[in-house]
Coordinates of C-alpha atoms in Angstrom, one line a residue:
M1 CA 15.5 -57.6 7.5
P2 CA 16.6 -55.6 10.0
Q3 CA 14.9 -53.6 13.1
P4 CA 14.9 -50.6 13.8
A5 CA 17.6 -50.5 17.5
S6 CA 15.2 -49.0 20.0
K7 CA 11.3 -49.9 19.2
K8 CA 9.5 -53.0 16.9
S9 CA 9.3 -52.1 13.6
L10 CA 6.0 -51.8 12.8
F11 CA 5.7 -55.7 11.5
Q12 CA 7.3 -56.8 14.1
T13 CA 5.5 -59.6 16.2
A14 CA 5.3 -60.3 20.0
D15 CA 7.7 -63.1 20.5
E16 CA 10.7 -61.9 17.0
P17 CA 14.3 -61.2 19.0
V18 CA 14.5 -57.4 17.7
T19 CA 17.9 -57.4 16.3
V20 CA 20.4 -55.0 15.4
E21 CA 22.9 -55.2 12.3
P22 CA 26.4 -53.3 12.5
I23 CA 26.3 -50.3 10.0
Q24 CA 29.1 -50.2 8.1
Q25 CA 29.5 -46.6 6.5
A26 CA 31.1 -47.5 3.2
T27 CA 27.4 -48.7 2.6
V28 CA 25.7 -45.8 3.4
I29 CA 25.3 -43.1 0.7
V30 CA 24.6 -39.7 1.1
I31 CA 23.1 -37.3 -1.1
Q32 CA 21.9 -33.6 -1.1
P33 CA 21.0 -33.3 -4.3
G34 CA 21.1 -29.1 -5.0
S35 CA 19.6 -26.1 -7.5
Y36 CA 23.0 -25.8 -8.8
N37 CA 25.3 -28.6 -7.1
L38 CA 24.9 -32.3 -6.6
R39 CA 27.2 -34.0 -3.4
L40 CA 27.0 -37.3 -3.5
G41 CA 29.5 -39.8 -1.7
R42 CA 29.9 -43.1 0.8
A43 CA 29.6 -42.1 4.3
S44 CA 33.1 -43.3 5.0
D45 CA 34.9 -40.7 2.6
A46 CA 35.8 -37.0 4.0
Y47 CA 34.2 -35.6 1.6
P48 CA 31.5 -36.1 -1.0
V49 CA 31.8 -35.7 -4.9
T50 CA 30.7 -32.4 -6.1
V51 CA 29.2 -31.9 -10.0
P52 CA 26.7 -29.5 -11.4
H53 CA 22.6 -30.9 -10.4
C54 CA 21.7 -30.9 -14.6
I55 CA 21.0 -33.3 -16.7
A56 CA 21.6 -32.8 -21.4
R57 CA 19.0 -34.6 -23.7
R58 CA 18.9 -35.0 -27.1
I59 CA 16.2 -33.1 -28.8
T60 CA 14.2 -35.6 -30.8
G61 CA 11.6 -34.5 -33.6
P62 CA 11.3 -31.7 -36.6
N63 CA 13.0 -28.5 -33.8
T64 CA 16.3 -29.7 -32.2
Q65 CA 16.7 -25.6 -31.0
Q66 CA 17.6 -25.6 -27.9
V67 CA 15.6 -23.9 -25.4
P68 CA 17.0 -21.1 -23.3
S69 CA 17.4 -21.7 -20.3
D70 CA 16.6 -19.6 -17.5
W71 CA 18.8 -19.8 -15.1
L72 CA 19.7 -16.2 -14.6
L73 CA 17.1 -14.8 -16.6
R74 CA 14.0 -15.1 -14.5
E75 CA 10.9 -15.0 -15.3
E76 CA 9.8 -13.5 -11.6
C77 CA 12.3 -10.1 -13.0
M78 CA 10.7 -9.5 -16.3
H79 CA 8.5 -6.9 -15.8
A80 CA 8.0 -3.5 -16.8
E81 CA 9.4 -2.1 -13.2
S82 CA 12.2 -4.2 -13.2
N83 CA 15.1 -1.9 -14.4
Q84 CA 13.9 0.6 -12.2
Q85 CA 13.1 -1.8 -9.0
V86 CA 17.4 -2.6 -9.6
K87 CA 17.8 1.5 -9.8
E88 CA 16.7 2.1 -6.4
G89 CA 17.7 -1.2 -5.0
I90 CA 21.6 -0.4 -6.1
Q91 CA 21.4 2.7 -4.5
A92 CA 19.8 1.2 -1.0
V93 CA 23.5 -0.8 -0.6
E94 CA 25.5 2.1 -1.5
E95 CA 23.5 4.1 1.0
L96 CA 24.3 0.6 3.5
L97 CA 28.0 0.6 2.1
L98 CA 28.0 4.2 3.1
S99 CA 26.7 3.2 7.1
R100 CA 29.4 1.2 8.4
P101 CA 32.5 3.1 8.7
T102 CA 35.7 0.9 8.0
H103 CA 38.5 -0.2 10.6
T104 CA 39.7 3.0 11.3
G105 CA 36.4 4.8 11.8
E106 CA 36.0 6.6 9.0
Y107 CA 33.3 6.1 6.4
R108 CA 33.8 5.8 2.7
Q109 CA 33.0 7.4 -0.2
L110 CA 31.8 6.4 -3.8
V111 CA 33.4 6.4 -6.6
P112 CA 31.9 8.8 -9.3
V113 CA 30.5 6.2 -12.2
K114 CA 31.3 8.4 -15.5
Q115 CA 34.9 7.8 -14.5
L116 CA 34.9 3.9 -14.5
V117 CA 33.1 4.4 -18.0
V118 CA 34.7 7.1 -19.3
H119 CA 37.9 4.9 -19.1
N120 CA 35.5 1.2 -19.3
S121 CA 33.8 2.5 -22.4
K122 CA 37.7 2.8 -24.4
A123 CA 38.5 -0.7 -23.2
T124 CA 39.4 -2.9 -26.5
V125 CA 40.2 -6.8 -26.1
E126 CA 43.5 -8.6 -26.2
K127 CA 43.2 -12.2 -27.7
S128 CA 45.6 -14.1 -25.6
E129 CA 48.1 -17.0 -28.2
R130 CA 46.6 -19.2 -25.1
I131 CA 44.0 -21.7 -26.0
C132 CA 41.1 -22.4 -23.1
S133 CA 42.0 -26.3 -22.3
Q134 CA 38.5 -26.7 -21.5
K135 CA 36.8 -28.8 -24.8
W136 CA 32.9 -29.0 -26.5
T137 CA 32.4 -32.1 -24.6
N138 CA 31.9 -35.1 -27.7
M139 CA 29.3 -35.7 -28.7
D140 CA 30.4 -38.4 -31.3
S141 CA 28.6 -41.6 -30.2
H142 CA 25.1 -39.9 -29.9
P143 CA 24.2 -40.5 -25.9
P144 CA 20.4 -40.0 -25.4
F145 CA 22.1 -38.1 -21.7
V146 CA 24.4 -36.4 -20.3
V147 CA 24.9 -35.3 -16.9
G148 CA 26.9 -32.8 -15.2
E149 CA 29.6 -30.9 -16.6
E150 CA 30.0 -32.5 -19.6
A151 CA 25.8 -31.4 -19.9
L152 CA 27.1 -27.3 -19.2
Y153 CA 30.0 -28.2 -22.3
I154 CA 27.6 -28.6 -24.8
N155 CA 27.8 -27.3 -28.1
P156 CA 24.6 -25.6 -29.2
K157 CA 24.3 -27.0 -32.0
D158 CA 24.2 -30.5 -31.1
G159 CA 21.1 -30.5 -30.3
Y160 CA 20.9 -31.3 -26.6
Q161 CA 17.8 -29.8 -23.9
L162 CA 19.8 -28.3 -21.1
S163 CA 17.7 -29.5 -17.6
W164 CA 17.6 -28.4 -13.8
P165 CA 14.6 -31.5 -11.8
I166 CA 15.5 -28.6 -8.6
K167 CA 14.8 -25.4 -8.7
R168 CA 15.0 -22.9 -5.8
G169 CA 14.9 -25.8 -3.2
R170 CA 12.1 -27.7 -5.4
L171 CA 11.3 -30.0 -7.9
N172 CA 10.9 -28.0 -10.6
L173 CA 7.8 -29.0 -12.4
H174 CA 6.4 -27.1 -14.7
S175 CA 4.1 -26.7 -18.5
K176 CA 6.9 -27.2 -20.8
A177 CA 8.2 -30.1 -21.9
G178 CA 10.0 -32.2 -18.8
G179 CA 8.6 -30.5 -16.2
S180 CA 5.8 -33.1 -15.6
M181 CA 6.6 -35.1 -12.8
T182 CA 7.5 -37.7 -14.2
A183 CA 10.1 -36.1 -16.5
V184 CA 11.5 -34.4 -13.5
L185 CA 11.5 -37.6 -11.9
A186 CA 13.6 -39.7 -14.7
D187 CA 15.9 -37.2 -14.8
L188 CA 16.9 -37.1 -11.1
E189 CA 16.6 -41.3 -11.5
S190 CA 19.5 -41.2 -14.9
I191 CA 21.7 -38.1 -13.1
W192 CA 21.9 -39.5 -9.4
S193 CA 22.3 -43.7 -11.1
S194 CA 25.0 -41.9 -13.4
V195 CA 27.1 -39.6 -10.8
I196 CA 27.2 -43.1 -8.6
Y197 CA 28.8 -45.4 -10.7
S198 CA 30.7 -43.2 -13.3
Q199 CA 32.3 -41.0 -9.1
L200 CA 32.1 -44.6 -6.3
Q201 CA 32.3 -46.7 -9.1
I202 CA 28.7 -49.1 -7.9
P203 CA 26.4 -50.3 -10.9
T204 CA 22.4 -49.7 -9.9
K205 CA 22.4 -53.6 -10.1
D206 CA 24.4 -53.3 -6.7
L207 CA 22.5 -50.6 -5.0
K208 CA 20.6 -53.4 -3.7
H209 CA 23.5 -53.5 -1.2
Y210 CA 23.4 -50.1 0.2
R211 CA 21.3 -47.9 2.5
A212 CA 21.4 -44.3 1.5
I213 CA 20.2 -40.6 2.8
L214 CA 18.3 -38.5 1.1
L215 CA 18.7 -34.8 2.3
I216 CA 15.8 -31.8 1.3
P217 CA 15.7 -28.8 2.2
D218 CA 14.6 -26.9 5.8
V219 CA 10.9 -25.7 4.0
Y220 CA 9.8 -28.7 1.7
N221 CA 7.2 -30.5 0.3
Q222 CA 5.9 -32.9 1.4
K223 CA 4.8 -34.9 -2.4
H224 CA 8.2 -33.5 -3.6
V225 CA 9.9 -35.8 -0.6
K226 CA 7.9 -38.3 -1.0
A227 CA 8.4 -38.8 -4.7
M228 CA 12.0 -38.7 -4.2
F229 CA 12.1 -40.7 -1.3
E230 CA 10.6 -44.0 -3.7
L231 CA 12.3 -42.9 -6.2
L232 CA 15.5 -44.5 -4.2
L233 CA 13.9 -47.1 -2.4
F234 CA 11.9 -48.5 -5.4
N235 CA 13.1 -46.8 -8.6
M236 CA 17.1 -47.6 -8.2
G237 CA 16.6 -50.2 -5.6
F238 CA 18.6 -48.7 -2.1
E239 CA 18.0 -51.3 0.8
A240 CA 17.0 -48.2 2.9
V241 CA 16.4 -45.1 3.0
I242 CA 16.5 -41.7 5.4
V243 CA 15.1 -38.4 4.9
H244 CA 16.6 -35.7 6.9
Q245 CA 16.6 -32.0 7.0
E246 CA 19.5 -29.4 5.7
S247 CA 20.1 -27.2 8.9
V248 CA 19.2 -30.2 10.9
C249 CA 22.6 -32.0 9.7
A250 CA 23.9 -28.9 9.4
T251 CA 24.9 -28.3 13.4
F252 CA 25.8 -31.8 13.6
G253 CA 28.7 -30.7 11.0
A254 CA 29.3 -28.3 12.3
G255 CA 29.3 -29.9 15.8
L256 CA 27.0 -27.8 17.6
P257 CA 23.7 -28.2 20.0
N258 CA 22.8 -25.2 19.0
A259 CA 22.2 -22.0 15.9
C260 CA 20.2 -20.2 13.6
V261 CA 21.2 -21.5 10.6
V262 CA 21.6 -19.5 7.7
D263 CA 22.4 -21.4 4.1
V264 CA 22.7 -19.3 1.4
G265 CA 22.6 -21.7 -2.1
D266 CA 22.5 -20.5 -5.5
Q267 CA 19.1 -20.1 -5.7
K268 CA 17.5 -20.1 -2.9
T269 CA 18.2 -18.6 0.9
S270 CA 17.0 -20.3 4.2
V271 CA 16.9 -19.7 7.7
C272 CA 16.2 -22.6 10.4
C273 CA 16.3 -22.3 14.0
V274 CA 18.0 -26.2 15.5
D275 CA 17.8 -25.8 19.2
D276 CA 18.9 -30.1 20.8
G277 CA 18.8 -31.0 17.5
M278 CA 14.9 -30.2 16.2
S279 CA 14.5 -27.7 13.8
Q280 CA 12.1 -25.6 14.9
H281 CA 9.0 -25.5 12.3
A282 CA 7.8 -21.8 13.5
T283 CA 11.2 -19.9 12.6
R284 CA 12.1 -21.8 8.7
I285 CA 12.2 -19.5 6.4
T286 CA 13.2 -19.7 2.6
M287 CA 13.5 -17.0 0.3
E288 CA 14.0 -17.8 -3.4
Y289 CA 17.5 -15.7 -4.3
G290 CA 20.4 -16.4 -3.9
G291 CA 24.2 -17.0 -5.5
S292 CA 23.0 -16.6 -8.7
D293 CA 21.1 -13.7 -8.4
I294 CA 24.3 -11.9 -7.1
T295 CA 25.7 -13.4 -10.4
R296 CA 22.8 -11.7 -12.1
C297 CA 23.6 -8.4 -10.2
L298 CA 26.8 -8.3 -10.9
Y299 CA 26.0 -8.3 -14.9
N300 CA 24.4 -5.4 -14.0
L301 CA 27.1 -3.3 -12.3
L302 CA 29.3 -4.0 -15.5
K303 CA 26.8 -2.4 -17.7
R304 CA 26.3 0.6 -15.3
S305 CA 30.1 1.3 -15.4
G306 CA 31.1 1.0 -19.2
A307 CA 32.1 -2.9 -19.2
H308 CA 30.9 -4.4 -22.7
L309 CA 32.1 -8.0 -22.5
P310 CA 29.8 -9.8 -25.3
E311 CA 30.9 -13.0 -24.1
M312 CA 28.3 -12.7 -21.6
K313 CA 25.4 -14.1 -22.0
L314 CA 22.5 -14.7 -19.8
S315 CA 20.8 -17.1 -21.8
D316 CA 23.6 -19.5 -22.1
A317 CA 25.3 -21.3 -20.4
V318 CA 28.8 -21.2 -20.8
G319 CA 28.2 -17.3 -20.8
I320 CA 27.0 -17.8 -17.0
L321 CA 29.9 -20.0 -15.5
Q322 CA 32.1 -17.0 -16.8
L323 CA 30.5 -14.4 -15.5
Q324 CA 29.8 -16.5 -11.9
E325 CA 33.4 -17.0 -12.6
I326 CA 34.2 -13.8 -12.4
K327 CA 31.8 -13.1 -8.9
E328 CA 33.7 -16.1 -6.9
A329 CA 37.0 -13.9 -8.4
F330 CA 36.6 -10.1 -7.3
C331 CA 33.3 -10.6 -5.2
H332 CA 33.9 -9.5 -1.7
M333 CA 32.8 -7.7 2.2
D334 CA 35.8 -6.0 2.9
Q335 CA 34.7 -2.8 3.9
D336 CA 38.0 -1.3 4.0
R337 CA 39.0 -1.9 0.1
L338 CA 37.9 1.2 -1.6
G339 CA 39.1 3.0 -4.2
I340 CA 39.3 2.4 -8.3
R341 CA 41.4 -0.7 -8.9
P342 CA 42.5 -2.2 -11.9
H343 CA 40.6 -5.5 -12.8
V344 CA 42.2 -8.4 -15.7
I345 CA 39.0 -10.0 -16.9
Q346 CA 39.5 -13.5 -19.0
I347 CA 37.1 -15.4 -21.3
K348 CA 37.4 -18.7 -21.8
L349 CA 35.3 -20.0 -24.2
P350 CA 35.9 -23.3 -24.7
Q351 CA 38.4 -24.1 -27.7
Q352 CA 39.0 -20.5 -28.3
N353 CA 42.1 -18.1 -27.5
I354 CA 41.3 -16.5 -24.4
M355 CA 40.3 -13.3 -24.4
K356 CA 41.3 -10.5 -21.7
Y357 CA 39.4 -7.0 -21.3
G358 CA 41.6 -4.4 -18.9
L359 CA 38.4 -2.8 -16.9
R360 CA 38.6 -0.6 -13.9
L361 CA 36.2 -0.7 -11.1
G362 CA 35.3 1.4 -8.1
D363 CA 32.4 -0.5 -5.3
E364 CA 31.3 -2.5 -7.7
M365 CA 32.1 -6.6 -6.2
I366 CA 31.0 -5.0 -2.6
V367 CA 27.6 -3.7 -4.0
A368 CA 26.9 -6.7 -5.3
A369 CA 27.9 -9.1 -2.7
L370 CA 25.7 -6.4 -0.7
S371 CA 22.6 -7.0 -2.5
I372 CA 22.0 -9.9 -0.3
F373 CA 21.1 -7.6 3.1
K374 CA 19.1 -5.7 0.2
P375 CA 17.6 -8.1 -2.3
E376 CA 14.8 -5.4 -4.1
A377 CA 18.3 -4.8 -6.1
F378 CA 18.1 -8.3 -7.6
G379 CA 14.4 -6.7 -9.6
L380 CA 12.3 -9.6 -8.3
Q381 CA 9.1 -9.3 -8.1
G382 CA 5.6 -12.3 -6.8
S383 CA 4.1 -13.7 -4.0
H384 CA 5.4 -16.7 -4.2
L385 CA 9.3 -15.5 -3.4
T386 CA 9.7 -16.1 0.1
R387 CA 7.7 -19.6 1.6
T388 CA 7.4 -21.2 5.4
Q389 CA 6.7 -24.6 5.9
L390 CA 2.6 -24.6 5.1
R391 CA 1.1 -27.7 6.1
G392 CA 0.9 -30.8 3.4
E393 CA -1.7 -31.1 1.4
S394 CA -4.6 -34.0 2.0
D395 CA -2.6 -37.8 0.8
P396 CA -4.9 -40.9 0.2
E397 CA -2.5 -43.6 1.2
D398 CA -1.4 -40.9 4.4
P399 CA -4.6 -41.9 7.0
H400 CA -3.2 -39.3 9.2
D401 CA -2.4 -36.5 7.6
H402 CA -3.2 -32.8 8.6
D403 CA -6.6 -32.6 7.3
Y404 CA -7.3 -36.2 8.9
L405 CA -6.3 -35.0 12.5
R406 CA -8.0 -31.9 12.0
R407 CA -11.4 -32.9 10.7
T408 CA -11.2 -35.8 13.6
A409 CA -10.6 -33.8 16.0
R410 CA -13.7 -31.8 14.5
Q411 CA -16.1 -34.6 15.2
S412 CA -15.1 -36.3 18.4
G413 CA -15.9 -32.5 19.5
G414 CA -18.7 -32.7 17.9
G415 CA -19.7 -35.9 19.0
R416 CA -19.3 -34.5 22.3
L417 CA -21.8 -32.0 21.7
K418 CA -24.6 -33.7 20.5
K419 CA -24.6 -36.4 23.3
D420 CA -24.4 -33.5 25.7
A421 CA -27.6 -32.3 24.3
A422 CA -29.2 -36.1 24.4
N423 CA -29.1 -35.8 27.9
A424 CA -29.9 -32.6 28.4
N425 CA -33.4 -33.3 25.8
R426 CA -33.8 -36.6 28.6
E427 CA -33.6 -35.0 31.8
A428 CA -35.7 -32.6 30.7
D429 CA -38.5 -35.0 29.7
T430 CA -38.3 -37.1 33.2
S431 CA -38.6 -33.2 35.1
L432 CA -41.8 -32.4 33.0
G433 CA -42.9 -36.1 33.0
N434 CA -45.7 -37.5 31.3
L435 CA -47.5 -34.1 29.0
D436 CA -50.5 -36.1 28.8
D437 CA -51.1 -34.9 32.4
L438 CA -49.7 -31.5 32.3
P439 CA -53.2 -28.9 31.4
P440 CA -53.4 -27.1 28.7
A441 CA -52.0 -24.2 29.3
A442 CA -48.4 -26.0 30.6
M443 CA -48.3 -27.4 26.7
E444 CA -48.1 -24.3 24.7
D445 CA -44.4 -23.0 23.4
D446 CA -42.9 -20.7 25.4
S447 CA -39.7 -20.1 25.1
N448 CA -38.8 -18.6 28.4
D449 CA -39.7 -22.1 30.1
I450 CA -36.7 -24.5 27.8
P451 CA -34.8 -25.9 30.4
D452 CA -31.2 -24.8 31.6
S453 CA -29.5 -28.0 30.9
L454 CA -30.9 -28.0 26.7
T455 CA -30.1 -24.4 26.5
N456 CA -26.9 -24.8 27.8
A457 CA -26.4 -28.0 25.6
E458 CA -27.4 -25.4 22.9
S459 CA -25.5 -22.4 23.4
G460 CA -22.1 -25.1 23.8
A461 CA -23.4 -25.9 19.7
K462 CA -23.4 -22.1 18.9
T463 CA -20.0 -21.7 20.2
S464 CA -18.2 -24.5 18.4
R465 CA -19.2 -24.0 15.5
K466 CA -17.8 -20.6 15.9
E467 CA -14.9 -22.1 17.2
E468 CA -14.5 -24.1 14.2
E469 CA -15.4 -20.3 12.2
E470 CA -12.0 -19.4 14.2
E471 CA -10.0 -22.1 13.4
E472 CA -10.5 -22.0 9.8
E473 CA -9.6 -18.7 9.3
E474 CA -6.5 -19.3 12.2
I475 CA -5.5 -22.1 9.4
M476 CA -6.5 -20.0 6.7
E477 CA -4.0 -16.7 7.7
E478 CA -1.4 -20.0 8.5
E479 CA -1.8 -21.5 4.8
G480 CA -1.2 -17.9 3.6
D481 CA 1.7 -16.6 5.3
T482 CA 3.4 -16.2 2.5
S483 CA 1.5 -13.8 0.9
I484 CA 1.6 -11.4 4.4
L485 CA 5.9 -12.1 4.4
Q486 CA 7.7 -10.4 2.2
L487 CA 10.6 -10.7 0.0
M488 CA 13.5 -9.9 2.9
G489 CA 17.1 -9.6 3.5
I490 CA 19.3 -12.2 5.0
D491 CA 19.9 -9.9 8.1
Q492 CA 16.1 -9.2 8.6
A493 CA 15.1 -13.1 7.4
I494 CA 17.4 -13.4 10.4
L495 CA 15.8 -11.8 13.4
H496 CA 12.5 -13.1 11.5
S497 CA 13.3 -16.3 12.3
I498 CA 14.8 -16.1 15.7
D499 CA 11.9 -13.7 16.9
K500 CA 9.7 -16.6 16.0
C501 CA 11.5 -19.0 18.2
D502 CA 10.0 -20.0 21.7
G503 CA 10.9 -18.5 24.8
E504 CA 13.5 -15.9 25.9
E505 CA 16.6 -18.2 26.4
M506 CA 16.5 -19.8 23.0
K507 CA 16.3 -17.0 21.5
R508 CA 19.6 -15.6 23.3
R509 CA 21.5 -18.9 22.3
M510 CA 20.1 -18.6 18.2
Y511 CA 21.5 -14.8 19.1
S512 CA 24.8 -16.5 20.1
T513 CA 25.7 -18.8 17.4
I514 CA 24.8 -18.1 13.8
L515 CA 26.1 -20.9 11.6
L516 CA 27.1 -19.2 7.6
V517 CA 26.8 -22.9 5.7
G518 CA 26.4 -23.1 1.1
G519 CA 28.8 -22.3 -1.5
G520 CA 26.3 -18.9 -2.1
L521 CA 28.4 -16.8 0.3
S522 CA 31.8 -17.6 0.3
M523 CA 33.2 -15.1 0.3
E524 CA 35.6 -12.4 2.0
G525 CA 34.1 -10.8 4.7
A526 CA 30.9 -12.0 4.6
H527 CA 30.5 -13.1 8.8
T528 CA 31.5 -9.6 9.5
W529 CA 29.3 -7.9 7.4
L530 CA 26.5 -10.3 8.5
Q531 CA 27.7 -10.1 12.5
Y532 CA 27.3 -6.4 12.4
Q533 CA 23.8 -5.9 10.7
V534 CA 22.4 -8.8 13.0
W535 CA 23.5 -6.8 16.0
M536 CA 22.9 -3.4 14.7
N537 CA 19.3 -4.8 14.3
M538 CA 18.2 -6.5 17.4
P539 CA 16.3 -5.5 19.7
P540 CA 18.4 -3.7 22.0
H541 CA 18.1 -6.0 25.6
Y542 CA 19.1 -8.3 23.4
R543 CA 23.0 -6.9 23.1
S544 CA 22.9 -6.2 26.4
S545 CA 22.5 -9.9 27.8
L546 CA 24.5 -11.6 25.5
E547 CA 28.1 -12.3 26.5
T548 CA 29.3 -13.0 22.2
M549 CA 27.7 -13.4 19.2
D550 CA 29.6 -15.6 16.7
V551 CA 28.9 -16.2 12.9
I552 CA 30.6 -18.9 11.9
T553 CA 31.5 -19.3 8.8
R554 CA 33.9 -22.3 8.4
P555 CA 33.1 -24.9 11.5
K556 CA 36.6 -27.7 11.5
D557 CA 38.2 -25.5 8.9
M558 CA 35.4 -27.1 6.2
E559 CA 34.2 -25.8 3.3
P560 CA 30.3 -24.1 4.4
S561 CA 29.3 -26.0 1.2
V562 CA 29.9 -29.8 2.5
V563 CA 28.6 -28.9 6.5
S564 CA 25.1 -30.2 5.8
W565 CA 26.8 -33.0 3.8
K566 CA 29.3 -33.8 6.2
G567 CA 26.4 -34.0 9.3
A568 CA 24.6 -36.6 7.1
S569 CA 27.5 -38.8 7.2
I570 CA 27.9 -38.6 10.7
L571 CA 24.6 -38.8 11.6
A572 CA 23.8 -42.2 9.3
C573 CA 25.8 -44.6 11.7
L574 CA 24.9 -43.4 15.0
D575 CA 22.9 -45.8 17.3
S576 CA 20.3 -43.1 17.6
C577 CA 19.9 -43.0 14.1
Q578 CA 19.6 -46.6 13.7
E579 CA 15.6 -46.9 14.4
L580 CA 15.4 -44.3 11.5
W581 CA 15.6 -47.2 8.5
I582 CA 12.9 -47.3 6.2
H583 CA 12.8 -50.4 4.6
Q584 CA 11.2 -51.8 1.2
Q585 CA 9.5 -54.7 2.6
E586 CA 7.9 -52.8 5.6
Y587 CA 7.1 -49.6 3.4
R588 CA 5.0 -51.6 0.6
Q589 CA 2.6 -52.1 3.6
A590 CA 2.7 -49.1 5.5
S591 CA 3.8 -47.1 2.9
V592 CA 3.8 -42.9 3.5
R593 CA 2.7 -43.6 7.7
L594 CA 6.3 -44.5 7.6
L595 CA 7.8 -41.3 7.1
R596 CA 5.0 -39.7 9.5
E597 CA 6.5 -41.8 12.1
R598 CA 10.1 -42.1 11.6
S599 CA 10.7 -39.1 9.9
P600 CA 13.4 -37.0 12.9
F601 CA 10.4 -34.0 11.8
D602 CA 7.5 -33.1 11.5
W603 CA 6.4 -34.3 8.7

């Protein structure tokens, strides 16, 4: 069994030599499980394999009706005030759009929506002679499950239920069928094993010769990470596993020592400051909105402009894919692109004639993109929409979790107080001598005659209890921090994260380098808008002290969506990371303690 490079294993004797086996990049598989996409590949690959992170299982039993997906139709936007909130949010985005001048110094004028409605309400569909090349997945063999893109194109009549095992950066646990921890982990194992076999040509039985690096979000759930780690190590049988955070890997992939990492995914947006390869705990913040919410906002804007697209249903996977294609093709943040423009919207349904809609649109495409600065346009409500890194739940397998360390510290402090009180009592007895030799008056109870040492000990005990109560209040405040934080725009989240940094110098470093990764905001003009918004809202004294402020979107000409994965593949074979590998045998003996001791972040 390979041993760590710079320190001995927990189970290595003093006489055993430290041996280090060279790690071959081709034997390391880097896994980045996202809410929408799974990125997976060998560390030696230039780019990862990217597939939709979903699975469709055959529905058994009397009811074979497919349950509509809540991919875009979220429960958080199903409330009475949703329509009014969306309307007010879009107005806020339009005001933001009007507040920034174009490159000529002029300010935009909004396109009257009524003009668009007059034209678009009369638009008719044109059916092309071309047949869409995309076909429904052939399910004649009735497989128990299908994963990836094939799962998205299963005909609803075939009786399969589409599931996404990860939702908004966490395991998709819910009270419905298939929402238990066991069911979600089974979905993950099926997806990962199938993709590794089909794309990398590695059978599951051969994974014992491979190692895995698991990328996790900046704000993570310890219970979920532990479950995925054990899935890789025991269920899938990898030789060894490393767990690392996406933000830190993003800086490695970009070649940056320090950066404020902004990760916009399909369903979540996270901000974290990384300094010298370490994720700063207090700066981590995750908000439960992303690219899919921009897609839903675009849908509402198209409806407002009079566009009638019946083929696009927010409860249907194929309809959502069509809407996403429109967003990726037309949405932008180019402040100089203004006025009414013609748009040809193509609807490509599997094995059907391609349909075309000729529409006229004004500011819809830029307003939808800018909604990430004003998330009230998404119509979301809920106390859980903003998350920070909280203390982990007490784990019976972890003898040194936060709860244990906190209670041990209290007990240690309480023990010292009891010892001080006992010493004070003995000193008091010595000073009083034999009570039988004292006069009766001296034995009367008089609180004024209590020795000062005993009084001080009791006072110390009261102070300690008060400190414990204050500590409990601080912990409760820390645990309830997410209820205090409101849903913020991406620029405000950056300002909030940097403000949590220690020291003025670190804050200046973070303001000077902002790294934008993820696939949820990869559109024209995003970096200039982000730079403008942060610059205008940051504290004035930083603007005068900063020499430059870079918003990096394509480091080393890489796609923003693969930067974190590329960074993990670089880390895989560094000598400094060899001590981070956790093997099956040692984990069986020490369990989650190894995750605490070897994870390159505060567990």
